[in-house]
Amino acid sequence: MRVGPDLRAGDSDRHVKVKHRGSVLNMLRRLDKIRFRGHKRDDFLDLAESPNASDTECGDEIPLKIPRTSPRDSEELRDPAGPGTLIMAAGVQDFNRTEFDRLNEIKGHLEIALLEKHFLQEELRKLREETNSEMLRQELDRERQRRIELEQKVQEVLKARTEEQAMQQPPKGPPPVSNGADRRSQGLCSRVQKWFYEKFGEYVEDFRFQPEESTVETEEPLSARRLTENMRRLKRGAKPVTSFVKNLSALSDWYSVYTSAIAFTVYMNAVWHGWAIPMFLFLAILRLSLNYLIARGWRIQWSIVPEVSEAVEPPKEDLTVSEKFQLVLDVAQKAQNLFGKMADILEKIKNLFMWVQPEITQKLYVALWAAFLTSCFFPYRLVGLALGLYAGIKFFLIDFIFKRCPRLRAKYDTPYIIWKSLPTDPQLKERSSTAVSRRLQTTSSRSYVSSTPTGLSKDEDTGRFHGTKKGNFHEIFNLTENERPLAVCENGWRCCLINRDRKMPTDYIRNGVLYVTENYLCFESSKSGSSKRNKVIKLVDITDIQKYKVLSVLPGSGMGIAVSTPSTQKPLVFGAMVHRDEAFETISGQYMKITAAAASGSDS
């Protein structure tokens, strides 16, 4: 590079400048290659539009070096009389300006290269997600395994063919005429075998035994929305079955007199003439035909019972934690009731066949023997006629009478009586536990009768000696000896008493056990001490009793009972009670009984 006419060849600074500029040009060429190698260079800004100032990656990392001039050069620049002074000054300024522009251009190229790298990484990540390399790798492994198995099968077939050909080769002794005949026969056999394999080889391979692949189904995590959707799907799927059962019940109940009369007449005529099975098949074909027309857009609706369309609430997108918890509780309650009914049915059927109640299973045993002997000695036409007539009369007439007369059904409807008397497994456990407790009570009462004085009666004895964990019941609550807990709450209900009239924390909430007698509501505190912590409320003094929810933040209907009396400003609350509904029914029932007795006594 030539800066001016008077630059000398021996100046080292100028030679250094020329080499530096050559390295800059090489760097620019490399950056141009980096910039224009991608297919998205049109997405970036041009060099003229790129900012002069770079980002943090290349902001202050490249120092700008201003070329130094020797004292001799400065003198020549200052001397206006020196030869080539103006040309040299202009060349130096131009060189400084071009160096600064080159550095800015390098910064812009670096920014473009970094952006291009970022976008290429994003595209690579998206391509990896779209291709799903894991699934492709698994499929590739399966194909490799299949290829290996097919190769093994081909080798086995080839080996078997070679063995067969070796066995079918004729001995060397016979004349050449027989060899030609054998070759023709072998060629014919191979052609027949090849034709047979081409025609039926695929079907033969279908019957080849292979080890069963064990597939593990992935279980989905618990989700309130998915649980609700599954329950709705179950309800929609069971709707045709439930509607069919409702229509049959409506026919049996003579909901529509004309429809039931026509159905009874048609059924009895079909059974009498031996057309019962063709009639049911024709009804199935008719139902499928109607479903086809409905699927094609026809509006056909026939039902004995009018269908009531239920309002379906649209699912909410954003639910709070309390709403989600309440939704899960509602769905869990429905699932619990549904599973409970299904379990009762299955347990009753199991107990019927397992001789849990011999007197019930004995009736089924005798009925099966009678049916077996009847089928052996009577023709099937007569047996089918008798069963069909009995089923029609039972469904259309006898069941109608039994449903209208419950007392008559409880006495003479044998299938209904058998089904109701069949126990479930929880009922069997309860019966066994009650039997054991009765045995223990009888043994303890016998041992006590032998040790009690002769002057005490049985009622006095049981009333006096019935007690709690801390002592006798009537002594703890200062009641008469005939006051004792009812049979339902013999062991009491654990709860906590919340007295809002008290301000001390120790008196505000007390843990204990709640009892109900014929005339009192008794609360025994669990803390040891005097009987002042216990609470006794007369049932007659109660002004109001209702179910109560202690904390409104929690979902559900609560686990408390609020009792209002004239002596308290605020109602007493018995909270944290697990068997709240049972306790509420017992207290309210006894309260109504006491108030009714008091009202009848005042009227008399």
Coordinates of C-alpha atoms in Angstrom, one line a residue:
M1 CA 0.0 0.0 0.0
R2 CA 1.3 3.4 -0.9
V3 CA 0.3 6.3 1.4
G4 CA 2.2 9.2 -0.1
P5 CA 4.9 10.0 -2.6
D6 CA 7.6 10.6 0.0
L7 CA 7.2 7.5 2.2
R8 CA 10.4 5.9 2.6
A9 CA 11.0 2.1 2.4
G10 CA 12.9 2.0 5.7
D11 CA 10.0 3.2 7.9
S12 CA 8.9 0.3 10.1
D13 CA 5.6 1.8 11.2
R14 CA 4.3 2.0 7.8
H15 CA 5.1 -1.6 7.0
V16 CA 3.3 -2.7 10.2
K17 CA 0.2 -0.8 9.1
V18 CA 0.1 -2.5 5.8
K19 CA 0.3 -6.0 7.4
H20 CA -2.5 -5.1 9.8
R21 CA -4.7 -4.0 7.0
G22 CA -4.1 -7.3 5.2
S23 CA -5.1 -9.3 8.3
V24 CA -8.3 -7.2 8.5
L25 CA -9.2 -8.1 4.9
N26 CA -8.7 -11.8 5.6
M27 CA -10.9 -11.6 8.6
L28 CA -13.6 -9.9 6.5
R29 CA -13.4 -12.6 3.9
R30 CA -13.9 -15.3 6.6
L31 CA -16.9 -13.4 8.1
D32 CA -18.4 -13.1 4.6
K33 CA -18.2 -16.8 4.3
I34 CA -19.9 -17.3 7.7
R35 CA -22.6 -14.8 6.9
F36 CA -23.6 -16.1 3.5
R37 CA -23.4 -19.9 4.2
G38 CA -26.9 -20.1 5.7
H39 CA -30.3 -20.2 3.9
K40 CA -31.8 -17.5 6.1
R41 CA -29.5 -14.6 5.3
D42 CA -32.5 -12.6 3.9
D43 CA -34.0 -12.5 7.4
F44 CA -31.1 -10.3 8.7
L45 CA -30.5 -6.6 8.2
D46 CA -28.0 -5.5 5.6
L47 CA -24.7 -4.2 6.6
A48 CA -25.7 -0.6 6.0
E49 CA -28.8 -1.0 8.3
S50 CA -26.9 -2.9 11.1
P51 CA -26.2 -0.8 14.1
N52 CA -22.7 0.6 14.5
A53 CA -22.6 -0.1 18.2
S54 CA -22.4 -3.8 19.1
D55 CA -23.9 -5.8 22.0
T56 CA -22.2 -7.0 25.1
E57 CA -20.5 -9.8 23.1
C58 CA -18.4 -7.3 21.1
G59 CA -19.0 -3.9 22.7
D60 CA -15.7 -3.0 24.2
E61 CA -13.5 -6.0 23.5
I62 CA -11.8 -4.5 20.4
P63 CA -9.7 -1.5 21.3
L64 CA -9.3 1.2 18.7
K65 CA -5.6 1.8 18.0
I66 CA -4.7 5.2 16.6
P67 CA -1.5 4.9 14.6
R68 CA 1.4 6.8 16.1
T69 CA 3.5 9.1 14.0
S70 CA 7.2 9.8 14.5
P71 CA 8.5 13.3 15.4
R72 CA 9.9 13.5 11.9
D73 CA 6.6 12.8 10.3
S74 CA 4.9 15.4 12.6
E75 CA 7.5 18.0 11.5
E76 CA 6.8 17.2 7.9
L77 CA 3.1 17.5 8.5
R78 CA 3.5 20.8 10.3
D79 CA 5.9 22.2 7.7
P80 CA 3.8 23.6 4.9
A81 CA 6.9 23.9 2.7
G82 CA 7.7 20.2 2.9
P83 CA 7.0 18.2 -0.3
G84 CA 3.8 16.1 -0.2
T85 CA 2.7 17.3 3.2
L86 CA -1.0 17.8 2.3
I87 CA -1.2 14.5 0.4
M88 CA 0.3 12.6 3.3
A89 CA -2.1 14.2 5.8
A90 CA -5.1 13.3 3.7
G91 CA -3.8 9.7 3.4
V92 CA -3.4 9.3 7.1
Q93 CA -6.9 10.6 7.8
D94 CA -8.3 8.4 5.2
F95 CA -6.4 5.4 6.6
N96 CA -7.8 6.2 10.1
R97 CA -11.3 6.6 8.9
T98 CA -11.2 3.3 6.9
E99 CA -9.8 1.4 9.9
F100 CA -12.7 2.7 12.1
D101 CA -15.2 1.7 9.5
R102 CA -13.6 -1.7 9.1
L103 CA -13.9 -2.3 12.8
N104 CA -17.6 -1.3 12.9
E105 CA -18.1 -3.6 9.9
I106 CA -16.5 -6.4 11.8
K107 CA -18.8 -5.8 14.8
G108 CA -21.8 -5.9 12.5
H109 CA -20.6 -9.2 11.0
L110 CA -20.1 -10.7 14.4
E111 CA -23.6 -9.7 15.5
I112 CA -25.0 -11.3 12.3
A113 CA -23.0 -14.5 12.9
L114 CA -24.2 -14.7 16.5
L115 CA -27.9 -14.2 15.5
E116 CA -27.5 -16.8 12.8
K117 CA -26.1 -19.2 15.3
H118 CA -29.0 -18.6 17.7
F119 CA -31.6 -19.1 14.9
L120 CA -29.9 -22.3 13.7
Q121 CA -29.9 -23.7 17.3
E122 CA -33.7 -23.0 17.5
E123 CA -34.3 -24.7 14.2
L124 CA -32.2 -27.7 15.3
R125 CA -34.2 -28.0 18.5
K126 CA -37.6 -27.8 16.7
L127 CA -36.4 -30.4 14.2
R128 CA -35.5 -32.7 17.1
E129 CA -38.9 -32.2 18.7
E130 CA -40.7 -32.9 15.4
T131 CA -38.8 -35.9 14.4
N132 CA -39.0 -37.5 17.9
S133 CA -35.7 -39.4 17.6
E134 CA -36.6 -41.7 20.6
M135 CA -39.6 -43.2 18.8
L136 CA -37.7 -43.5 15.6
R137 CA -34.9 -45.3 17.4
Q138 CA -37.4 -47.7 19.0
E139 CA -39.0 -48.4 15.6
L140 CA -35.6 -48.9 14.1
D141 CA -34.7 -51.5 16.8
R142 CA -38.0 -53.3 16.2
E143 CA -37.3 -53.4 12.5
R144 CA -33.8 -54.7 13.1
Q145 CA -35.3 -57.4 15.4
R146 CA -37.8 -58.4 12.8
R147 CA -35.1 -58.5 10.1
I148 CA -33.0 -60.8 12.3
E149 CA -36.0 -63.1 12.9
L150 CA -36.8 -63.2 9.1
E151 CA -33.2 -64.0 8.3
Q152 CA -33.3 -66.8 10.8
K153 CA -36.5 -68.1 9.3
V154 CA -35.1 -67.9 5.8
Q155 CA -32.0 -69.8 6.9
E156 CA -34.1 -72.5 8.5
V157 CA -36.2 -72.9 5.4
L158 CA -33.1 -73.1 3.2
K159 CA -31.5 -75.6 5.5
A160 CA -34.7 -77.7 5.5
R161 CA -34.8 -77.6 1.7
T162 CA -31.2 -78.7 1.4
E163 CA -31.8 -81.6 3.8
E164 CA -34.9 -82.7 1.9
Q165 CA -33.0 -82.5 -1.4
A166 CA -30.1 -84.5 0.1
M167 CA -32.6 -87.1 1.3
Q168 CA -34.4 -87.3 -2.0
Q169 CA -31.2 -87.7 -4.1
P170 CA -31.1 -91.1 -5.8
P171 CA -28.2 -93.6 -5.2
K172 CA -25.4 -93.8 -7.8
G173 CA -26.1 -97.5 -8.7
P174 CA -29.3 -97.2 -10.9
P175 CA -28.9 -96.7 -14.6
P176 CA -29.1 -93.2 -16.2
V177 CA -32.7 -93.7 -17.4
S178 CA -34.0 -93.9 -13.8
N179 CA -31.9 -90.8 -12.9
G180 CA -33.7 -88.8 -15.5
A181 CA -37.1 -89.9 -14.2
D182 CA -36.1 -89.0 -10.6
R183 CA -34.9 -85.6 -11.8
R184 CA -38.3 -85.0 -13.4
S185 CA -40.1 -86.1 -10.3
Q186 CA -37.9 -83.9 -8.1
G187 CA -38.5 -80.9 -10.4
L188 CA -42.2 -81.6 -10.3
C189 CA -42.2 -81.8 -6.5
S190 CA -40.2 -78.6 -6.1
R191 CA -42.6 -76.8 -8.5
V192 CA -45.6 -78.1 -6.6
Q193 CA -44.0 -77.1 -3.3
K194 CA -43.1 -73.7 -4.6
W195 CA -46.7 -73.2 -5.9
F196 CA -48.1 -74.3 -2.6
Y197 CA -45.8 -72.0 -0.7
E198 CA -46.7 -69.0 -2.9
K199 CA -50.5 -69.7 -2.5
F200 CA -50.7 -70.7 1.1
G201 CA -47.4 -69.7 2.7
E202 CA -48.9 -66.5 4.1
Y203 CA -51.7 -68.3 5.8
V204 CA -49.3 -71.0 7.2
E205 CA -47.1 -68.2 8.7
D206 CA -50.1 -66.8 10.5
F207 CA -50.4 -70.0 12.6
R208 CA -46.8 -69.8 13.7
F209 CA -46.6 -69.5 17.5
Q210 CA -44.7 -66.4 18.8
P211 CA -44.1 -65.2 22.3
E212 CA -46.7 -62.8 23.5
E213 CA -45.4 -59.2 24.0
S214 CA -46.1 -57.8 27.4
T215 CA -47.3 -54.2 27.0
V216 CA -47.3 -52.0 30.1
E217 CA -50.0 -49.3 30.0
T218 CA -48.9 -45.9 31.2
E219 CA -51.1 -44.6 34.1
E220 CA -52.2 -41.0 33.8
P221 CA -51.7 -38.7 36.9
L222 CA -54.8 -37.7 39.0
S223 CA -56.5 -34.7 37.5
A224 CA -59.8 -33.1 38.7
R225 CA -60.8 -32.2 35.2
R226 CA -60.0 -35.6 33.7
L227 CA -61.9 -37.3 36.6
T228 CA -65.0 -35.2 36.0
E229 CA -64.8 -35.8 32.2
N230 CA -64.5 -39.6 32.8
M231 CA -67.6 -39.6 35.0
R232 CA -69.6 -37.6 32.4
R233 CA -68.4 -40.1 29.7
L234 CA -69.6 -43.0 31.9
K235 CA -73.0 -41.3 32.4
R236 CA -73.4 -40.7 28.6
G237 CA -72.3 -44.3 27.8
A238 CA -74.7 -45.8 30.3
K239 CA -77.6 -43.6 29.1
P240 CA -78.9 -46.1 26.5
V241 CA -78.9 -48.9 29.0
T242 CA -80.6 -46.9 31.7
S243 CA -83.3 -45.7 29.2
F244 CA -83.9 -49.3 28.1
V245 CA -84.4 -50.3 31.7
K246 CA -86.7 -47.4 32.3
N247 CA -88.9 -48.3 29.3
L248 CA -89.1 -51.9 30.5
S249 CA -90.1 -50.7 34.0
A250 CA -92.7 -48.4 32.4
L251 CA -94.1 -51.4 30.5
S252 CA -94.4 -53.4 33.7
D253 CA -95.9 -50.5 35.6
W254 CA -98.5 -49.9 32.9
Y255 CA -97.3 -46.3 32.6
S256 CA -99.0 -46.1 29.2
V257 CA -102.0 -48.4 29.3
Y258 CA -102.4 -48.8 25.6
T259 CA -98.7 -49.5 25.0
S260 CA -98.5 -52.0 27.8
A261 CA -101.7 -53.8 26.6
I262 CA -100.5 -54.0 23.0
A263 CA -97.1 -55.3 24.1
F264 CA -98.7 -57.9 26.4
T265 CA -101.0 -59.1 23.6
V266 CA -98.3 -59.3 21.0
Y267 CA -95.9 -61.1 23.4
M268 CA -98.4 -63.7 24.5
N269 CA -99.5 -64.5 20.9
A270 CA -95.8 -64.8 19.9
V271 CA -95.1 -67.2 22.7
W272 CA -98.2 -69.3 22.1
H273 CA -97.4 -69.7 18.4
G274 CA -93.7 -70.3 19.0
W275 CA -92.5 -67.0 17.6
A276 CA -90.8 -65.5 20.6
I277 CA -87.3 -65.8 19.4
P278 CA -88.1 -64.4 15.9
M279 CA -90.0 -61.6 17.5
F280 CA -87.0 -60.6 19.6
L281 CA -84.7 -60.8 16.6
F282 CA -87.1 -58.6 14.6
L283 CA -87.1 -56.0 17.4
A284 CA -83.3 -56.0 17.4
I285 CA -83.3 -55.4 13.6
L286 CA -85.9 -52.7 14.0
R287 CA -83.8 -50.9 16.6
L288 CA -80.7 -51.0 14.5
S289 CA -82.6 -49.7 11.5
L290 CA -83.9 -46.8 13.6
N291 CA -80.4 -46.1 14.9
Y292 CA -79.2 -46.0 11.2
L293 CA -81.9 -43.4 10.3
I294 CA -81.0 -41.3 13.4
A295 CA -77.3 -41.4 12.5
R296 CA -78.3 -40.2 9.0
G297 CA -80.0 -37.1 10.5
W298 CA -83.6 -38.3 10.9
R299 CA -85.3 -37.0 14.1
I300 CA -86.9 -40.2 15.4
Q301 CA -87.6 -40.5 19.2
W302 CA -89.8 -43.1 20.7
S303 CA -89.9 -43.7 24.4
I304 CA -92.6 -44.7 26.8
V305 CA -91.1 -42.5 29.6
P306 CA -90.6 -38.9 28.5
E307 CA -87.0 -38.0 28.6
V308 CA -86.0 -35.0 30.7
S309 CA -83.0 -33.1 29.3
E310 CA -80.6 -32.2 32.1
A311 CA -78.9 -28.9 31.9
V312 CA -75.2 -29.5 31.3
E313 CA -73.0 -26.8 32.9
P314 CA -70.0 -25.8 30.7
P315 CA -66.7 -26.7 32.3
K316 CA -64.9 -23.7 33.8
E317 CA -61.4 -23.0 32.6
D318 CA -60.0 -21.4 35.7
L319 CA -60.9 -23.0 39.0
T320 CA -59.7 -22.1 42.4
V321 CA -58.1 -24.6 44.8
S322 CA -61.3 -24.9 46.9
E323 CA -63.5 -25.4 43.7
K324 CA -61.1 -28.1 42.5
F325 CA -61.2 -29.8 45.8
Q326 CA -65.0 -29.7 46.0
L327 CA -65.2 -31.0 42.4
V328 CA -63.0 -34.0 43.3
L329 CA -65.1 -34.6 46.4
D330 CA -68.4 -34.6 44.4
V331 CA -67.0 -37.0 41.8
A332 CA -65.5 -39.2 44.4
Q333 CA -68.8 -39.4 46.3
K334 CA -70.6 -40.4 43.1
A335 CA -68.0 -43.0 42.3
Q336 CA -68.1 -44.3 45.9
N337 CA -71.9 -44.8 45.7
L338 CA -71.7 -46.4 42.3
F339 CA -69.0 -48.8 43.3
G340 CA -70.8 -49.6 46.5
K341 CA -74.0 -50.6 44.6
M342 CA -72.0 -52.8 42.2
A343 CA -70.1 -54.4 45.1
D344 CA -73.4 -55.2 46.9
I345 CA -74.8 -56.9 43.8
L346 CA -71.7 -59.0 43.3
E347 CA -71.3 -59.9 46.9
K348 CA -75.0 -61.0 47.1
I349 CA -74.5 -63.3 44.1
K350 CA -71.4 -64.7 45.5
N351 CA -73.0 -65.4 48.9
L352 CA -76.0 -67.0 47.2
F353 CA -73.8 -69.6 45.5
M354 CA -71.4 -70.1 48.4
W355 CA -74.1 -71.3 50.9
V356 CA -73.6 -68.4 53.3
Q357 CA -77.3 -68.7 54.1
P358 CA -78.2 -72.4 53.6
E359 CA -82.0 -71.9 53.7
I360 CA -81.8 -69.5 50.7
T361 CA -79.3 -71.4 48.7
Q362 CA -81.3 -74.6 49.3
K363 CA -84.3 -73.1 47.4
L364 CA -82.1 -72.4 44.4
Y365 CA -80.7 -75.9 44.6
V366 CA -84.1 -77.5 44.6
A367 CA -85.3 -75.2 41.7
L368 CA -82.2 -76.2 39.6
W369 CA -82.9 -79.9 40.2
A370 CA -86.5 -79.4 39.2
A371 CA -85.5 -77.6 36.0
F372 CA -83.0 -80.3 35.1
L373 CA -85.5 -83.1 35.5
T374 CA -88.1 -81.1 33.6
S375 CA -85.7 -80.6 30.7
C376 CA -84.9 -84.4 30.7
F377 CA -88.5 -85.7 30.6
F378 CA -90.5 -83.0 28.8
P379 CA -90.1 -81.7 25.2
Y380 CA -88.4 -78.4 24.7
R381 CA -91.4 -76.9 23.0
L382 CA -93.6 -77.5 26.0
V383 CA -90.9 -76.2 28.4
G384 CA -90.3 -73.1 26.3
L385 CA -94.0 -72.4 26.1
A386 CA -94.4 -72.8 29.9
L387 CA -91.4 -70.5 30.6
G388 CA -92.6 -67.9 28.1
L389 CA -96.1 -67.7 29.5
Y390 CA -94.9 -67.5 33.1
A391 CA -92.4 -64.7 32.2
G392 CA -95.2 -62.7 30.4
I393 CA -97.7 -63.1 33.3
K394 CA -95.0 -62.4 35.9
F395 CA -93.7 -59.3 34.1
F396 CA -97.0 -57.7 33.0
L397 CA -99.4 -58.7 35.8
I398 CA -97.8 -60.1 38.9
D399 CA -95.1 -57.5 39.2
F400 CA -97.7 -54.7 38.6
I401 CA -99.7 -56.0 41.6
F402 CA -96.7 -56.5 43.8
K403 CA -95.4 -52.9 43.1
R404 CA -98.8 -51.5 44.0
C405 CA -99.1 -53.6 47.1
P406 CA -95.8 -53.6 49.1
R407 CA -97.1 -55.7 52.0
L408 CA -98.3 -58.4 49.5
R409 CA -94.9 -58.3 47.8
A410 CA -93.0 -58.7 51.1
K411 CA -95.0 -61.9 51.9
Y412 CA -95.3 -63.7 48.5
D413 CA -92.7 -62.4 46.0
T414 CA -90.1 -65.2 46.4
P415 CA -87.3 -63.7 44.2
Y416 CA -87.7 -60.3 45.9
I417 CA -87.6 -61.9 49.4
I418 CA -84.5 -64.0 48.5
W419 CA -82.7 -61.0 47.1
K420 CA -83.4 -58.7 50.0
S421 CA -82.5 -61.4 52.6
L422 CA -79.1 -62.1 50.9
P423 CA -76.3 -60.4 53.0
T424 CA -73.3 -58.5 51.8
D425 CA -69.8 -59.0 53.2
P426 CA -70.0 -55.9 55.5
Q427 CA -73.3 -57.2 56.9
L428 CA -71.8 -60.6 57.6
K429 CA -68.9 -58.9 59.5
E430 CA -71.3 -56.8 61.5
R431 CA -73.4 -59.9 62.4
S432 CA -70.3 -61.8 63.5
S433 CA -69.1 -58.9 65.6
T434 CA -72.5 -58.4 67.2
A435 CA -72.7 -62.1 68.0
V436 CA -69.3 -62.0 69.7
S437 CA -70.3 -58.9 71.7
R438 CA -73.6 -60.5 72.8
R439 CA -71.7 -63.6 73.9
L440 CA -69.3 -61.4 76.0
Q441 CA -72.2 -59.5 77.4
T442 CA -74.1 -62.6 78.4
T443 CA -71.0 -64.1 80.1
S444 CA -70.2 -60.9 81.9
S445 CA -73.9 -60.4 83.0
R446 CA -74.0 -64.0 84.3
S447 CA -70.8 -63.5 86.3
Y448 CA -72.1 -60.2 87.7
V449 CA -75.6 -61.6 88.6
S450 CA -73.9 -64.1 90.7
S451 CA -72.0 -61.4 92.6
T452 CA -74.8 -58.7 92.9
P453 CA -77.0 -58.3 96.0
T454 CA -80.4 -59.8 96.0
G455 CA -82.2 -56.6 96.6
L456 CA -81.3 -55.0 93.3
S457 CA -83.3 -55.5 90.1
K458 CA -81.8 -55.9 86.6
D459 CA -82.8 -52.4 85.4
E460 CA -81.4 -50.8 88.5
D461 CA -78.2 -52.8 88.1
T462 CA -77.6 -51.9 84.5
G463 CA -78.4 -48.2 85.1
R464 CA -76.2 -47.9 88.1
F465 CA -73.1 -49.6 86.7
H466 CA -73.1 -48.3 83.1
G467 CA -70.0 -46.0 83.0
T468 CA -67.5 -44.3 80.9
K469 CA -63.7 -44.4 80.9
K470 CA -63.5 -42.3 84.0
G471 CA -66.3 -43.9 86.1
N472 CA -70.1 -44.4 86.3
F473 CA -72.1 -42.4 83.8
H474 CA -74.7 -40.9 86.2
E475 CA -72.0 -40.0 88.7
I476 CA -69.9 -38.1 86.2
F477 CA -72.8 -35.9 85.0
N478 CA -74.7 -35.8 88.3
L479 CA -77.8 -37.4 86.8
T480 CA -80.2 -40.0 88.1
E481 CA -79.3 -43.7 87.9
N482 CA -81.8 -44.4 85.1
E483 CA -80.2 -42.0 82.7
R484 CA -77.8 -43.8 80.5
P485 CA -76.7 -43.4 76.8
L486 CA -78.8 -44.6 74.0
A487 CA -77.8 -47.8 72.2
V488 CA -76.7 -45.8 69.1
C489 CA -74.2 -43.7 71.1
E490 CA -73.2 -46.2 73.8
N491 CA -69.5 -45.4 73.2
G492 CA -70.2 -41.8 72.4
W493 CA -69.1 -39.6 69.5
R494 CA -65.7 -37.9 69.6
C495 CA -65.9 -34.2 69.0
C496 CA -64.8 -30.8 70.3
L497 CA -67.0 -28.3 72.1
I498 CA -66.8 -24.7 70.8
N499 CA -68.3 -22.3 73.4
R500 CA -68.2 -18.8 71.8
D501 CA -69.4 -17.1 75.0
R502 CA -66.0 -17.9 76.6
K503 CA -63.0 -15.7 75.9
M504 CA -60.2 -17.9 77.3
P505 CA -58.6 -20.2 74.8
T506 CA -58.7 -23.1 77.3
D507 CA -62.4 -22.7 77.8
Y508 CA -63.2 -21.8 74.1
I509 CA -62.5 -25.2 72.7
R510 CA -62.6 -28.5 74.6
N511 CA -62.0 -32.0 73.2
G512 CA -64.2 -34.8 74.5
V513 CA -67.1 -37.3 73.8
L514 CA -70.7 -36.5 73.2
Y515 CA -73.5 -38.8 74.6
V516 CA -77.3 -38.7 74.2
T517 CA -79.7 -40.0 76.8
E518 CA -83.5 -40.0 76.9
N519 CA -83.6 -36.5 78.4
Y520 CA -80.1 -35.0 78.2
L521 CA -77.3 -34.1 75.9
C522 CA -74.0 -34.8 77.7
F523 CA -70.5 -33.8 76.8
E524 CA -67.6 -35.3 78.7
S525 CA -64.3 -33.4 78.5
S526 CA -61.2 -35.5 77.8
K527 CA -59.0 -33.4 80.1
S528 CA -58.6 -34.7 83.6
G529 CA -60.0 -32.6 86.4
S530 CA -63.2 -31.6 88.0
S531 CA -66.6 -32.2 86.4
K532 CA -67.0 -28.5 85.8
R533 CA -65.5 -29.0 82.3
N534 CA -68.3 -31.4 81.4
K535 CA -71.5 -30.0 79.8
V536 CA -75.1 -31.2 80.4
I537 CA -78.0 -29.8 78.3
K538 CA -81.6 -30.7 78.7
L539 CA -83.2 -31.7 75.4
V540 CA -86.4 -29.7 76.4
D541 CA -84.3 -26.5 76.8
I542 CA -83.0 -26.7 73.2
T543 CA -84.5 -24.0 71.0
D544 CA -82.8 -24.9 67.8
I545 CA -80.5 -27.6 66.4
Q546 CA -78.9 -27.6 63.0
K547 CA -75.9 -28.8 61.0
Y548 CA -73.0 -26.4 61.1
K549 CA -69.9 -25.7 59.2
V550 CA -67.1 -24.4 61.4
L551 CA -64.7 -23.2 58.7
S552 CA -66.4 -21.8 55.6
V553 CA -63.1 -21.9 53.7
L554 CA -63.0 -25.7 53.7
P555 CA -65.1 -27.5 51.1
G556 CA -68.0 -29.7 52.0
S557 CA -71.0 -29.3 54.2
G558 CA -69.0 -29.3 57.5
M559 CA -68.7 -31.7 60.4
G560 CA -70.4 -29.8 63.2
I561 CA -73.7 -29.5 65.0
A562 CA -75.0 -26.1 66.5
V563 CA -77.3 -26.3 69.5
S564 CA -79.0 -23.1 70.8
T565 CA -80.3 -22.8 74.4
P566 CA -81.8 -19.8 76.3
S567 CA -78.8 -19.8 78.7
T568 CA -76.2 -19.1 76.0
Q569 CA -76.0 -16.0 73.8
K570 CA -74.3 -17.8 71.0
P571 CA -75.1 -21.5 70.0
L572 CA -72.8 -24.2 71.3
V573 CA -71.0 -26.0 68.4
F574 CA -69.9 -29.6 68.6
G575 CA -67.3 -29.7 65.8
A576 CA -64.8 -32.1 64.2
M577 CA -67.4 -34.9 64.5
V578 CA -66.8 -37.8 62.1
H579 CA -70.3 -39.3 62.4
R580 CA -72.0 -36.0 62.3
D581 CA -75.1 -37.1 60.3
E582 CA -75.7 -40.1 62.6
A583 CA -75.4 -37.9 65.7
F584 CA -77.7 -35.2 64.2
E585 CA -80.4 -37.7 63.3
T586 CA -80.2 -39.2 66.8
I587 CA -80.3 -35.9 68.7
S588 CA -83.1 -34.4 66.5
G589 CA -85.1 -37.6 66.7
Q590 CA -84.9 -37.7 70.5
Y591 CA -85.6 -34.0 70.7
M592 CA -88.8 -34.4 68.6
K593 CA -89.8 -37.3 70.8
I594 CA -89.3 -35.3 74.0
T595 CA -91.1 -32.2 72.6
A596 CA -94.0 -34.3 71.4
A597 CA -94.4 -36.0 74.8
A598 CA -94.2 -32.6 76.5
A599 CA -96.9 -31.1 74.2
S600 CA -99.2 -34.1 74.7
G601 CA -98.8 -33.8 78.5
S602 CA -99.6 -30.1 78.5
D603 CA -102.7 -30.7 76.3
S604 CA -104.0 -33.4 78.6

